[in-house]
Tab-separated table of C-alpha atoms in Angstrom:
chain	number	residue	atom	x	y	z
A	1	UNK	CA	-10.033	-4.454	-11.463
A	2	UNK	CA	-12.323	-6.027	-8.762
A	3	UNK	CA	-14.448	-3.838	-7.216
A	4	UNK	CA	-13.641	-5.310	-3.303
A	5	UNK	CA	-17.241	-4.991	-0.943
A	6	UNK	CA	-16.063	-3.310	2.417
A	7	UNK	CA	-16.975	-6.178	4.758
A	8	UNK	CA	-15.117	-8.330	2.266
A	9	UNK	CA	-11.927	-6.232	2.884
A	10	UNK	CA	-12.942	-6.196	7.285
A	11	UNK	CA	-13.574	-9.956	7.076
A	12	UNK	CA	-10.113	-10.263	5.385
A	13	UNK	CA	-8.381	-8.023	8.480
A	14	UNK	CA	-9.919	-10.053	11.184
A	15	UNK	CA	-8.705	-12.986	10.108
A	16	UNK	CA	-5.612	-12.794	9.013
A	17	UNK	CA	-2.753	-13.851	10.392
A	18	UNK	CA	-0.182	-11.073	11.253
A	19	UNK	CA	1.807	-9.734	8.191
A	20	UNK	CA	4.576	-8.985	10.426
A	21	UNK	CA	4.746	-11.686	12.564
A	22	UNK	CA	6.848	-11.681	15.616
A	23	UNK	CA	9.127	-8.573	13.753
A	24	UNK	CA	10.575	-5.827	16.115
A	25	UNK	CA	11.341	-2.566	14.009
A	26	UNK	CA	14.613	-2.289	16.267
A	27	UNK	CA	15.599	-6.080	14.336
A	28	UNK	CA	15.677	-4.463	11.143
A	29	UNK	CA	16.622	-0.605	11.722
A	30	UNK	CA	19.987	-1.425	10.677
A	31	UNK	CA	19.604	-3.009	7.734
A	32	UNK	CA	18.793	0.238	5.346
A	33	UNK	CA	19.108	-1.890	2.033
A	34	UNK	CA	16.122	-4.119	2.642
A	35	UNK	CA	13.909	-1.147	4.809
A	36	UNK	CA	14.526	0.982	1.466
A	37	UNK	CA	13.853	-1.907	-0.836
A	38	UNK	CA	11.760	-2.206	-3.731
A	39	UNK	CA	11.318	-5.360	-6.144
A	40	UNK	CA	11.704	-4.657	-9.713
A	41	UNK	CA	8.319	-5.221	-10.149
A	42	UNK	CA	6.152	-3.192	-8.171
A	43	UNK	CA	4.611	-5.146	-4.988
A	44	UNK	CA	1.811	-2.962	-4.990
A	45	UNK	CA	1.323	-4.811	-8.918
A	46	UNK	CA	1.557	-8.048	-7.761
A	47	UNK	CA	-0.955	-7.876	-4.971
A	48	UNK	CA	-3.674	-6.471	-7.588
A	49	UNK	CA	-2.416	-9.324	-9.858
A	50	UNK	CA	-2.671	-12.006	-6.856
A	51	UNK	CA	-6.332	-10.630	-6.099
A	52	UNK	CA	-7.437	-10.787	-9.729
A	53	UNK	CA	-5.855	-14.163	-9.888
A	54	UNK	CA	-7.421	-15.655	-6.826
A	55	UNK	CA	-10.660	-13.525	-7.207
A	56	UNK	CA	-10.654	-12.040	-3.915
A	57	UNK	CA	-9.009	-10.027	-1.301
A	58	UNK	CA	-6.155	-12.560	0.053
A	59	UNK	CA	-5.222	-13.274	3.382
A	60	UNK	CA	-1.755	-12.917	4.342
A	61	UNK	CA	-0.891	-16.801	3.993
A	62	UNK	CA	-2.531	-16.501	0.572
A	63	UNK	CA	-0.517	-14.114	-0.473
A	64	UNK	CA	2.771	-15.788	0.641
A	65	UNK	CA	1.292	-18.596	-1.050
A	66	UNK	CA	0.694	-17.516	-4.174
A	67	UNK	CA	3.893	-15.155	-4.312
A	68	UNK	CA	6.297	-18.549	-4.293
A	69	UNK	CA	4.160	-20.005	-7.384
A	70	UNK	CA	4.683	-19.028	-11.075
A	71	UNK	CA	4.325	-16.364	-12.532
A	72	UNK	CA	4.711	-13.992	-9.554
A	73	UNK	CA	7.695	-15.905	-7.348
A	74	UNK	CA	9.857	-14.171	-10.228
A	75	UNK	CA	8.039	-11.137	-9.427
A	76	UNK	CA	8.610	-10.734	-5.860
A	77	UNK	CA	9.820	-14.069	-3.933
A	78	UNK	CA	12.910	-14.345	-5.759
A	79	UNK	CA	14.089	-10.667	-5.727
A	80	UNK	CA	13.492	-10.680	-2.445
A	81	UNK	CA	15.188	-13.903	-1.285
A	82	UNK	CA	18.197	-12.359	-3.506
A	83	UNK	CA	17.660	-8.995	-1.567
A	84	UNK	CA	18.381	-11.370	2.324
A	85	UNK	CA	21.161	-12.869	0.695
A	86	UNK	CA	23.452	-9.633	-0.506
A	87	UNK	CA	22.344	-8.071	2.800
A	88	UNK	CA	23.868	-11.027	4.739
A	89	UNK	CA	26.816	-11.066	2.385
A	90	UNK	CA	27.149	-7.675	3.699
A	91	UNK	CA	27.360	-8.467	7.286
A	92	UNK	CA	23.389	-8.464	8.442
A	93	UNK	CA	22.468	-11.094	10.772
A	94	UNK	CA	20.613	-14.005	8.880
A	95	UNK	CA	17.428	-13.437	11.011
A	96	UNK	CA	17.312	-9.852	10.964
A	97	UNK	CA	17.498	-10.134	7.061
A	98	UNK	CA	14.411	-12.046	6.767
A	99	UNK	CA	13.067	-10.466	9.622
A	100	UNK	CA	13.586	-6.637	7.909
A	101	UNK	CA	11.965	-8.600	4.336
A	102	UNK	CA	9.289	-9.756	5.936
A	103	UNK	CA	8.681	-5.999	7.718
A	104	UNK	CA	8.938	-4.377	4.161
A	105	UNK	CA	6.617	-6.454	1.964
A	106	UNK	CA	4.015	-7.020	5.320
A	107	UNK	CA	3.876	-3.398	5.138
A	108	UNK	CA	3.053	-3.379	1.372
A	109	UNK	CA	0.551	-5.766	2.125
A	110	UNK	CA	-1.131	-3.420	4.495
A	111	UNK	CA	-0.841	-0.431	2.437
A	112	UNK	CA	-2.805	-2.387	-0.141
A	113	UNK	CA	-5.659	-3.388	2.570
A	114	UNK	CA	-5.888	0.247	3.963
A	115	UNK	CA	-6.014	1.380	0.020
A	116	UNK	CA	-8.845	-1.332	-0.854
A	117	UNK	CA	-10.804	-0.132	2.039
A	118	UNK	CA	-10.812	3.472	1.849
A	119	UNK	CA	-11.750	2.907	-1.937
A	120	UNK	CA	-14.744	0.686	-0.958
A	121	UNK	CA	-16.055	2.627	1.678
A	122	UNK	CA	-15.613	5.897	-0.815
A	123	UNK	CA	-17.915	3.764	-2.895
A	124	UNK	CA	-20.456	3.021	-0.593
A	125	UNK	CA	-20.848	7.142	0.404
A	126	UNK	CA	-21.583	7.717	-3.247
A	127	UNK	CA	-17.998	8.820	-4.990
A	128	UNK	CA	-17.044	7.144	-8.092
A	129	UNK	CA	-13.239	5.774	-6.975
A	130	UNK	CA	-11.298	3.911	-9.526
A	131	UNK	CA	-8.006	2.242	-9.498
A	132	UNK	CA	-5.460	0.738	-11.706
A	133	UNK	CA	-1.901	-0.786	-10.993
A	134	UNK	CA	-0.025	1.705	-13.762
A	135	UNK	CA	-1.304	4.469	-12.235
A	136	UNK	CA	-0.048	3.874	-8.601
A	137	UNK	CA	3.232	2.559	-10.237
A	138	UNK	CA	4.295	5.350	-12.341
A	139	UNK	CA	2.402	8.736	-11.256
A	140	UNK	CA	1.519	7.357	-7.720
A	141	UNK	CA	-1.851	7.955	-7.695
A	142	UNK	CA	-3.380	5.699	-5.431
A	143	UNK	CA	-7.054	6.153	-6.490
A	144	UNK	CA	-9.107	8.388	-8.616
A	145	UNK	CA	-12.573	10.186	-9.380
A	146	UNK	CA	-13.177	11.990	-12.075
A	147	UNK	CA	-10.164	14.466	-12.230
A	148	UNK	CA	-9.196	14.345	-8.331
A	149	UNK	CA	-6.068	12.042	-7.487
A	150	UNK	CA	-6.851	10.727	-4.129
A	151	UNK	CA	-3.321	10.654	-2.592
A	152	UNK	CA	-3.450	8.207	0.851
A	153	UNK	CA	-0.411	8.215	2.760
A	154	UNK	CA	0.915	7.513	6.389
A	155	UNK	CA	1.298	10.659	8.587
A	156	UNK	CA	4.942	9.499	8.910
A	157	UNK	CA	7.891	12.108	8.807
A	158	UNK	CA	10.135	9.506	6.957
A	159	UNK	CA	7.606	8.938	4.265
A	160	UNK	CA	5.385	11.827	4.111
A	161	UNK	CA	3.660	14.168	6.420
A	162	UNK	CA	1.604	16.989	4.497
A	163	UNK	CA	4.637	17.925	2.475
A	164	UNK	CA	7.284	16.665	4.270
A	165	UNK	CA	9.094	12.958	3.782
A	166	UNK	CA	9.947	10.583	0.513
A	167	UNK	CA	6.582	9.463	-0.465
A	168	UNK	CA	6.469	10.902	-3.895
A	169	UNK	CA	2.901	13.344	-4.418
A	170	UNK	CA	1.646	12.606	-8.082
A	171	UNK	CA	1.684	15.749	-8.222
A	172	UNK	CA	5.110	15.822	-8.815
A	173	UNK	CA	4.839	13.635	-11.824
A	174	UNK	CA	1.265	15.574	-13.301
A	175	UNK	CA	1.791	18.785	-12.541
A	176	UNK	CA	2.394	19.743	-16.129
A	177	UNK	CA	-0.997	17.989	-17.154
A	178	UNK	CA	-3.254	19.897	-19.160
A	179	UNK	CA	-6.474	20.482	-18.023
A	180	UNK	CA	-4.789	20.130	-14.679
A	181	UNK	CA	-5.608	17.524	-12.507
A	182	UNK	CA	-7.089	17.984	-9.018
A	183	UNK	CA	-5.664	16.340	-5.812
A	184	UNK	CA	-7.180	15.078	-2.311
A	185	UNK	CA	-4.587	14.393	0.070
A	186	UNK	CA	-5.657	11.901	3.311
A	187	UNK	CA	-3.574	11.621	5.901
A	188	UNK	CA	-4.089	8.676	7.978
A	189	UNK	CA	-3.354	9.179	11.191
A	190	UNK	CA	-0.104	6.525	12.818
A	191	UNK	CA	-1.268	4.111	14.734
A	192	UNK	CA	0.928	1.916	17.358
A	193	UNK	CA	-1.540	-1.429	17.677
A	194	UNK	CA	1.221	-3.879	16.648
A	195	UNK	CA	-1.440	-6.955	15.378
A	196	UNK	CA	-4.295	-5.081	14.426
A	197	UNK	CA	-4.591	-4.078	10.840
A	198	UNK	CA	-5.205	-0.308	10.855
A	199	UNK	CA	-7.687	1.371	9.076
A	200	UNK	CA	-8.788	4.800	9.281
A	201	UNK	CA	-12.082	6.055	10.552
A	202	UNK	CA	-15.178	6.526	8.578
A	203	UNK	CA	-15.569	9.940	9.805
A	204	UNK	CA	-11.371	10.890	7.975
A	205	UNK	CA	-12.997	8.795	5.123
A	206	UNK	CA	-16.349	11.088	5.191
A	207	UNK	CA	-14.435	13.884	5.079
A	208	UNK	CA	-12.392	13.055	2.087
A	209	UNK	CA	-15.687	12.281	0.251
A	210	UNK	CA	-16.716	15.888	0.798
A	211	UNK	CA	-13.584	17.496	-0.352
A	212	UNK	CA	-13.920	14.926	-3.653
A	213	UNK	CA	-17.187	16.014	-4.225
A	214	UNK	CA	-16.976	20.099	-3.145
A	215	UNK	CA	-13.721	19.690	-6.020
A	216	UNK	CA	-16.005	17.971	-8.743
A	217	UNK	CA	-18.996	20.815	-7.912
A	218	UNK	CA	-16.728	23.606	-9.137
């Protein structure tokens, strides 16, 4: 996996164009089976294979880009062009389809910006984060060091709020592990810029990187 510098990752936010575009979340609150969707191949996969593929941290527009070309339009492009058309065939208006698509996989997109640059920055304090695509996939664990999951997540009651919402906790999945694995949750707080990419402060990062590090210690 590439190891992404931080002003790499802020270089990418400032110039990107909007992942959401000109989307309002009341355009796509009705349609529930694109704002639940997932492609049957992760999203979050793709993007890592997109970056590896291109070498870098993509813009939006790169993404797009490289998400209509072989191998990944099969991966994402065409499940989700499938996805627009069975909601319209269920009575969703064409443009709030695309519109609601466009919502869920910008937000993926952001997830994975907001994942890349808490990881960096972790790096740059001095705690040894690592990644990898299977792990996020199938035991959610975003990031890693040493034995402490490093669990990032939206303070959002719909996904997950301390121990509320449907984000799934790897600790659901390794709970069983043996030696047991150690977990860091990091709430970021919700933000209401629409354009900006947010990114949480270095200080919520900081103190992550202590609670990492007082865990490894004992």
């Amino acid at each position: 996996m590439l190891a992404l510098e931080t002003e790499e990752i802020l270089q990418v936010c400032k110039t990107t164009t909007h992942a959401l575009g000109n989307v309002k979340r009341s355009q796509i609150s009705s349609v529930h089976s694109i704002r639940d969707w997932h492609a049957p191949f992760a999203t979050m996969h793709v993007l890592h294979f997109i970056t590896e593929h291109l070498g870098k941290l993509p813009t939006w527009e790169e993404f797009r880009a490289a998400a209509q070309q072989p191998p990944f339009s099969d991966m994402t492009w065409t499940p989700a062009r499938d996805a627009i058309k069975e909601a319209i065939r269920r009575g969703s208006a064409p443009d709030d389809a695309r519109g609601a698509m466009r919502w869920r996989i910008g937000n993926f997109y952001y997830s994975f910006l907001r994942e890349q640059y808490v990881q960096a920055v972790l790096r740059d304090i001095g705690v040894p984060v690592r990644q990898h695509p299977l792990a996020d996939a199938l035991f959610r664990v975003d990031c890693w060091a040493g034995d402490t999951n490093i669990d990032l997540y939206i303070g959002n009651p719909l996904y997950r709020k301390e121990k509320e919402g449907r984000k799934l906790q790897a600790r659901r999945f390794l709970n069983d592990s043996r030696p047991p694995f150690r977990t860091c949750g990091l709430e970021l707080c919700t933000q209401h810029i629409f354009g900006e990419v947010h990114l949480p402060g270095r200080d919520v990062i900081q103190r992550a990187a202590e609670q990492i590090s007082q865990q490894r210690r004992q």
